[in-house]
Tab-separated table of C-alpha atoms in Angstrom:
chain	number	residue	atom	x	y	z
A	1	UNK	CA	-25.255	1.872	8.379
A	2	UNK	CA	-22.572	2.545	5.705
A	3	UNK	CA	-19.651	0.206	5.896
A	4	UNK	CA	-15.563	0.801	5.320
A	5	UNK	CA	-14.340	-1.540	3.025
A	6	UNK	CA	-10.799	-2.592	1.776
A	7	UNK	CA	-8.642	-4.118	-0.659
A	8	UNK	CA	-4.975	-4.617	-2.070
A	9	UNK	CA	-3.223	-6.507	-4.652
A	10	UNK	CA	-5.319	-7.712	-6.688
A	11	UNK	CA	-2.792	-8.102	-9.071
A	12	UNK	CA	-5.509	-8.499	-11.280
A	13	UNK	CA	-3.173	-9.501	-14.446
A	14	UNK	CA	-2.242	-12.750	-13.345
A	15	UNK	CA	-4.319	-15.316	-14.144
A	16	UNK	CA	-7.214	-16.026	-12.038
A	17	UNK	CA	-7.025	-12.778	-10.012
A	18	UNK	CA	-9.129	-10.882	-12.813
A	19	UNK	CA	-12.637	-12.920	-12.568
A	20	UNK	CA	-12.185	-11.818	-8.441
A	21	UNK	CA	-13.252	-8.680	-8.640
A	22	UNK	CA	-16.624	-8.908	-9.445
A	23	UNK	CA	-17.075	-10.395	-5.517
A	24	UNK	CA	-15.856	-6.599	-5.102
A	25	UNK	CA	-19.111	-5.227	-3.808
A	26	UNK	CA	-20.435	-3.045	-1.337
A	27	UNK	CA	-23.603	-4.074	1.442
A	28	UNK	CA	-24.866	-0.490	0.474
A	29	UNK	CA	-24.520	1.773	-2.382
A	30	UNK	CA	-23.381	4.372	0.615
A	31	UNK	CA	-20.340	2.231	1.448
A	32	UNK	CA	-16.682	3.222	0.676
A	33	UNK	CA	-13.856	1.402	-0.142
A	34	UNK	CA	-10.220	1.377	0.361
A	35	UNK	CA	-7.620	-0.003	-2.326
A	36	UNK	CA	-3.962	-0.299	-0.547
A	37	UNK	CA	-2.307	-0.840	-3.895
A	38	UNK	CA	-1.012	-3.076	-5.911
A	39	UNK	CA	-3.869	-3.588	-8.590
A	40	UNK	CA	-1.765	-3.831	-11.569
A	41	UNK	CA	1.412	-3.279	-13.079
A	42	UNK	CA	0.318	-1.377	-16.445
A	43	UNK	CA	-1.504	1.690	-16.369
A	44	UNK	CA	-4.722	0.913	-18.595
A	45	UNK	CA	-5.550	-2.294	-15.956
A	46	UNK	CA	-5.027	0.124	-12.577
A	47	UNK	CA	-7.366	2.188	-14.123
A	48	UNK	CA	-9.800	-0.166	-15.376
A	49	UNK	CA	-10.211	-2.022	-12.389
A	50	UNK	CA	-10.348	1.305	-10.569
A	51	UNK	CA	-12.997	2.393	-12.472
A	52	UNK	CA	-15.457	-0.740	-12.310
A	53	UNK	CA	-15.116	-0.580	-8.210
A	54	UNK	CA	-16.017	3.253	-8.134
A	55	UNK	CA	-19.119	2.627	-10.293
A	56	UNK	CA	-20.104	0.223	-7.214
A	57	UNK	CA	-18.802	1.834	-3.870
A	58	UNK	CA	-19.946	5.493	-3.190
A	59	UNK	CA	-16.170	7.138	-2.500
A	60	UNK	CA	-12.769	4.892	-3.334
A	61	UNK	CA	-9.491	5.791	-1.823
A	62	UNK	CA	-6.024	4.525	-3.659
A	63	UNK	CA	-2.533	4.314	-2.891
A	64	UNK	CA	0.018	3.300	-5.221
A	65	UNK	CA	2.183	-0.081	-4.570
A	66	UNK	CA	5.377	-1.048	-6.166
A	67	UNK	CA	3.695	-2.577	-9.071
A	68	UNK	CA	1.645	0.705	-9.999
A	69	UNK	CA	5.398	2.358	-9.762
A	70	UNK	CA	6.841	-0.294	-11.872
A	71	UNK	CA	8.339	0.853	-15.507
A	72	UNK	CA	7.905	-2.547	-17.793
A	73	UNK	CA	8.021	-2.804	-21.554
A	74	UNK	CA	4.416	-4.489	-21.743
A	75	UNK	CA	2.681	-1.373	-20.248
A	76	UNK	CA	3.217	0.833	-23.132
A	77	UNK	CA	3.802	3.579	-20.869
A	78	UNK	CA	7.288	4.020	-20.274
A	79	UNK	CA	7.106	7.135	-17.515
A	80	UNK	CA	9.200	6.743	-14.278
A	81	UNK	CA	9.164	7.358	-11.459
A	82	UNK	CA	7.694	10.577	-9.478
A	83	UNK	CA	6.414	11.654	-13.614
A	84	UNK	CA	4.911	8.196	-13.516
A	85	UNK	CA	3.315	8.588	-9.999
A	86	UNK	CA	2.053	11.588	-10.609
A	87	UNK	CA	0.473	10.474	-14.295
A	88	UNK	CA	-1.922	8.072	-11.952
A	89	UNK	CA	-3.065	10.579	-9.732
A	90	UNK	CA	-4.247	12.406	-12.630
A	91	UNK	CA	-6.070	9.192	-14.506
A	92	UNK	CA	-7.813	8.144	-11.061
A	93	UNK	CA	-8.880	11.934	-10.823
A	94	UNK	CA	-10.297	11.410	-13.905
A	95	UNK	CA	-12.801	8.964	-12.679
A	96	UNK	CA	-13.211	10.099	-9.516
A	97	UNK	CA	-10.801	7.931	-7.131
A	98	UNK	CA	-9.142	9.960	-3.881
A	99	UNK	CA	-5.072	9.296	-3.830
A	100	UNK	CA	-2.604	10.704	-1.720
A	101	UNK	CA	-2.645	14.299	-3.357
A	102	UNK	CA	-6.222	15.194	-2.457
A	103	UNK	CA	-7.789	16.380	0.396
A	104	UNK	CA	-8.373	13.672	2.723
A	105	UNK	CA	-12.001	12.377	3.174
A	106	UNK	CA	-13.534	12.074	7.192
A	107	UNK	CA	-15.546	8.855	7.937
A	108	UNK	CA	-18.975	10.120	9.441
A	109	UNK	CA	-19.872	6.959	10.287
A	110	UNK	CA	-17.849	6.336	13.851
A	111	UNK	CA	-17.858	7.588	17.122
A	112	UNK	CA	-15.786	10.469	16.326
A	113	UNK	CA	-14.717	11.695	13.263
A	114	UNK	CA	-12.303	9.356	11.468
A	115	UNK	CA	-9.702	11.144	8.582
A	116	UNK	CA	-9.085	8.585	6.157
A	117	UNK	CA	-5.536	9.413	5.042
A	118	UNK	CA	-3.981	7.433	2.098
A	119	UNK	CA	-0.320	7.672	2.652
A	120	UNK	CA	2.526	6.774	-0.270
A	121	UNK	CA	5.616	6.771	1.470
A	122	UNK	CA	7.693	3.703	-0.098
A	123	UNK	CA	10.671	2.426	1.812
A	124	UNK	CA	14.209	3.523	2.452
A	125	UNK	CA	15.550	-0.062	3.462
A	126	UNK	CA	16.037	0.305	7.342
A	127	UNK	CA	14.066	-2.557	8.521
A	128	UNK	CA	17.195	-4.999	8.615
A	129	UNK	CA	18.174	-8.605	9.705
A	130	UNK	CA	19.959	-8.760	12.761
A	131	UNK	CA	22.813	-9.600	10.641
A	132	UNK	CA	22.487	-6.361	8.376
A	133	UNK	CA	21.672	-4.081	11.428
A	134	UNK	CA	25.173	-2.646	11.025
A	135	UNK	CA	26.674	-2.831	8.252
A	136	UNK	CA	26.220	-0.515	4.395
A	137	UNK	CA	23.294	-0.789	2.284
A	138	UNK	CA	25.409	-2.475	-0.565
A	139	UNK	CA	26.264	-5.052	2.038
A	140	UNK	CA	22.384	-5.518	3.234
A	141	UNK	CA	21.561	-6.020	-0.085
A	142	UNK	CA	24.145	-8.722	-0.801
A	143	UNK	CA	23.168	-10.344	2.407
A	144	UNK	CA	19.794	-10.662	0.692
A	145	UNK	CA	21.174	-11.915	-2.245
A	146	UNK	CA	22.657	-14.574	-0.820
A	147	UNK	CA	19.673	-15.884	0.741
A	148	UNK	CA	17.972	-15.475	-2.721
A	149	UNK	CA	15.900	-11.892	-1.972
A	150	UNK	CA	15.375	-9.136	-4.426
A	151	UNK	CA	13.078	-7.532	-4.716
A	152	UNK	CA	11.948	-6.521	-8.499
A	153	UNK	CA	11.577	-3.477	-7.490
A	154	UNK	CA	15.256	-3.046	-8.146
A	155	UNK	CA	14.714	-3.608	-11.627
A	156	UNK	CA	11.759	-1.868	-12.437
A	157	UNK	CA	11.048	0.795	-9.514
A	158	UNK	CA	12.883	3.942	-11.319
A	159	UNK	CA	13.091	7.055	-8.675
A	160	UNK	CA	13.953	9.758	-10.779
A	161	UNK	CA	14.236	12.673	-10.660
A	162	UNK	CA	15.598	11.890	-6.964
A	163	UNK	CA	18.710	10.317	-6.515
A	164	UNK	CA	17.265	7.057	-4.776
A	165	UNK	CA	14.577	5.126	-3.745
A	166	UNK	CA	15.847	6.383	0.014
A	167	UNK	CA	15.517	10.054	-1.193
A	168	UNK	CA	11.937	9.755	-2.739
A	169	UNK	CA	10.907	7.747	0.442
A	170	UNK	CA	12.691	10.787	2.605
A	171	UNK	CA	10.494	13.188	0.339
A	172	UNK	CA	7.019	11.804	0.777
A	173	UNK	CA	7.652	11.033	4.577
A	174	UNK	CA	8.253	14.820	5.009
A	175	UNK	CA	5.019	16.292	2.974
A	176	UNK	CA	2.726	13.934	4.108
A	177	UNK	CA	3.778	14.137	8.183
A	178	UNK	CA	3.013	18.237	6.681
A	179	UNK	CA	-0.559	17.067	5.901
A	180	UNK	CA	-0.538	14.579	8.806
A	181	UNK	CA	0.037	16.812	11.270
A	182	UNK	CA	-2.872	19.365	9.992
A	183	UNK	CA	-5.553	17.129	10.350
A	184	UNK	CA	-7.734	18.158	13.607
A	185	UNK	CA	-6.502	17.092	17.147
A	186	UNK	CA	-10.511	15.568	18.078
A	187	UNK	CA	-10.256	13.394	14.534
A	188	UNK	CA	-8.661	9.596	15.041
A	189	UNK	CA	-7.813	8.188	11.642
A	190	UNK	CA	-7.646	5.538	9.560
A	191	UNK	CA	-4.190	5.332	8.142
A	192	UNK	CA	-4.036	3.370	4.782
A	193	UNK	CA	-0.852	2.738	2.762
A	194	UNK	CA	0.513	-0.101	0.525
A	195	UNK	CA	4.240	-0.480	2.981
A	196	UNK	CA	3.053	-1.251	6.385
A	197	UNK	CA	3.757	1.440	8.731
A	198	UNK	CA	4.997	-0.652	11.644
A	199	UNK	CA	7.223	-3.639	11.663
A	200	UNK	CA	5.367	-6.112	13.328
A	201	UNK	CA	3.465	-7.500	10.465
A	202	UNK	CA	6.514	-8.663	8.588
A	203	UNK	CA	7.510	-11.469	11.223
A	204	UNK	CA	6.078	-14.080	9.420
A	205	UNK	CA	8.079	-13.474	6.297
A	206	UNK	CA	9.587	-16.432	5.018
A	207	UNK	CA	12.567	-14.370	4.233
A	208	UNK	CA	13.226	-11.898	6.714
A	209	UNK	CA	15.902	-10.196	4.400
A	210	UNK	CA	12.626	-9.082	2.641
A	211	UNK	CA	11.493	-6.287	5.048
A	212	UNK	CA	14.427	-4.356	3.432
A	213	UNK	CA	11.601	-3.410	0.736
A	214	UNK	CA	8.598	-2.951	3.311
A	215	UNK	CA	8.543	-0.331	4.975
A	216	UNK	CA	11.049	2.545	7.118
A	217	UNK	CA	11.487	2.729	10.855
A	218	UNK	CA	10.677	6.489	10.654
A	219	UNK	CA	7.193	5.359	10.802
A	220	UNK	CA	7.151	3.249	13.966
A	221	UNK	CA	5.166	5.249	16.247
A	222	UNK	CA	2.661	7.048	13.436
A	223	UNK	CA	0.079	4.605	14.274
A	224	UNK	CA	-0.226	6.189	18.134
A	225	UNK	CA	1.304	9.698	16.769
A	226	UNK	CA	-1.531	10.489	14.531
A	227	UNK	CA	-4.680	8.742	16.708
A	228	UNK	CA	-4.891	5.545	14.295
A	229	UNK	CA	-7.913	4.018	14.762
A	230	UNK	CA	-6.689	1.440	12.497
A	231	UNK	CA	-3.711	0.869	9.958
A	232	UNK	CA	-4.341	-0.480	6.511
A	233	UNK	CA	-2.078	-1.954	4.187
A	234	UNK	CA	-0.886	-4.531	1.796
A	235	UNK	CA	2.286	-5.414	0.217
A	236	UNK	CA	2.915	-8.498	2.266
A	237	UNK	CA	0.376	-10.991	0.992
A	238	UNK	CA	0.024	-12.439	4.508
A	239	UNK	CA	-3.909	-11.132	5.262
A	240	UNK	CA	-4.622	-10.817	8.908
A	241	UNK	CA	-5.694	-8.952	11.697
A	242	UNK	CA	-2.649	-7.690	14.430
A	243	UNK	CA	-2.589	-5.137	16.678
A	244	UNK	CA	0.084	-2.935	18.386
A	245	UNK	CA	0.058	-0.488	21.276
A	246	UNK	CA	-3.936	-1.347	21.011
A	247	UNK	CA	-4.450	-0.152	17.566
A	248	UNK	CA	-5.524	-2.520	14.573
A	249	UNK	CA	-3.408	-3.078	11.902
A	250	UNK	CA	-5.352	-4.552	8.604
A	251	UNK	CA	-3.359	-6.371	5.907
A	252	UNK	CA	-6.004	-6.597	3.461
A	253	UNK	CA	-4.034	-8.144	0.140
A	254	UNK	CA	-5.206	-10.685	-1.869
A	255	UNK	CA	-2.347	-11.862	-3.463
A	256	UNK	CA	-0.990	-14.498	-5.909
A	257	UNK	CA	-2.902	-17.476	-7.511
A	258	UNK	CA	-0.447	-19.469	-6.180
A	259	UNK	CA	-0.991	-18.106	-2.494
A	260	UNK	CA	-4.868	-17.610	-1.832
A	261	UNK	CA	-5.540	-21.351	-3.424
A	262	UNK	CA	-3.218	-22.785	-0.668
A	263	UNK	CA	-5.490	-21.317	2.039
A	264	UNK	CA	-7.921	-22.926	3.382
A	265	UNK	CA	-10.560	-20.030	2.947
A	266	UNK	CA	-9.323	-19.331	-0.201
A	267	UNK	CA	-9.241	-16.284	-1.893
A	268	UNK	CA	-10.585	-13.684	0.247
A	269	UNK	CA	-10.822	-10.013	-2.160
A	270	UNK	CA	-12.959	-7.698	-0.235
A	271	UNK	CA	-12.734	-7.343	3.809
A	272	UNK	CA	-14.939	-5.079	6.463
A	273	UNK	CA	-12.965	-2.529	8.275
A	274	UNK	CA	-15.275	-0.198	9.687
């Protein structure tokens, strides 16, 4: 039986990470695999990583992270933004990786039919502190300051050509509930993005001023809205199984040198979904 497999930040540029993905394998040349972002911050190592895991798993599925969307003067490609986005959907076409903009691929291998859906859908900064609930963004973000947040996203995530981060994150939310919404009422799904789409997973932050950056309440409900028959997703670097309303959330990251080597399992690059 074919298995579902997935992945996220692998960050594979720091060192340490890189040697980690050769424990990348399938069970079964017939398995797929899922990678929830994050690989890389230049363009050339996203794409060579991508391409070594699709010469192994029979179909992989990718969603950008902030680090993919990241603008930084070592990647030699100095695109932002949606332009920048868009620039690797076209290289993972090239080699034969699914992202957001393609038709969505249906798991066979379940009880019903499963539409794997890779969502990009950033954040827009309304997961909030208690303390930040009401107030402006400006002051949000100084609350977060203050307890030493930011994200570097705010350095190097460029939206253009919208206005905001907030805009671009209002964008994709509206085409992709468009696709969302299309996919047959007798398929569940398997909904994999980089953000989480529900804020339970980001209760164990260490700073809670850091949701700001993870995710957007307009999501809350997608997982029972669009028959979820689990949620992947990275971002966090907190790996673990949760669940909500009954459905399965999957943060599947690998995360930092400095993270996976304080665990006692250590570094854990490849999980089973399906």
């Amino acid at each position: 039986m074919p298995h579902l497999h997935a992945t996220s930040d692998l960050h594979v540029t720091h060192t340490g990470n890189a040697p980690l993905i050769d424990e990348i394998r399938p069970g079964s040349p017939e398995d797929w695999l899922l990678v929830a972002g994050d690989v890389a911050e230049r363009t050339d190592a996203v794409i060579a990583t991508l391409t070594t895991l699709k010469e192994r798993f029979a179909e992989v599925v990718w969603v950008p992270g902030n680090h993919e969307l990241w603008t930084v003067p070592r990647d030699g490609n100095e695109l932002r933004g949606e332009a920048r986005y868009r620039h690797l959907v076209e290289r993972c076409r090239e080699i034969g990786v699914h992202t957001p903009e393609d038709e969505y691929l249906v798991w066979p291998h379940a009880d019903r039919p499963l539409t794997i859906a890779p969502l990009f859908l950033l954040y827009d900064y309304s997961w909030r502190t208690p303390q930040a609930e009401d107030v402006s963004l400006e002051e949000a973000l100084d609350q977060a300051r203050e307890a030493g947040v930011v994200c570097t996203d705010e350095f190097y995530l460029h939206p253009e050509p919208f206005p905001s981060r907030q805009d671009w994150c209002a964008h994709r939310l509206k085409t992709t509930e468009q696709r969302l919404d299309a996919i047959p009422a007798d398929h569940g799904t398997v909904l994999m993005s980089h953000w989480p789409l529900h804020r339970h997973p980001t209760d164990p932050l260490h700073w809670p001023e850091f949701a700001l950056w993870c995710g957007t309440t307009r999501t809350e409900d997608w997982h029972l809205r669009y028959r979820a028959e689990v949620a992947v997703f990275g971002h966090l670097h907190i790996p673990r199984t949760t669940w909500a309303d009954g459905v399965r959330f999957e943060e599947v990251s690998l995360g930092y040198p400095r993270e996976w080597r304080k665990r006692k399992r250590g570094p854990v690059p490849l999980r089973r979904i399906l």
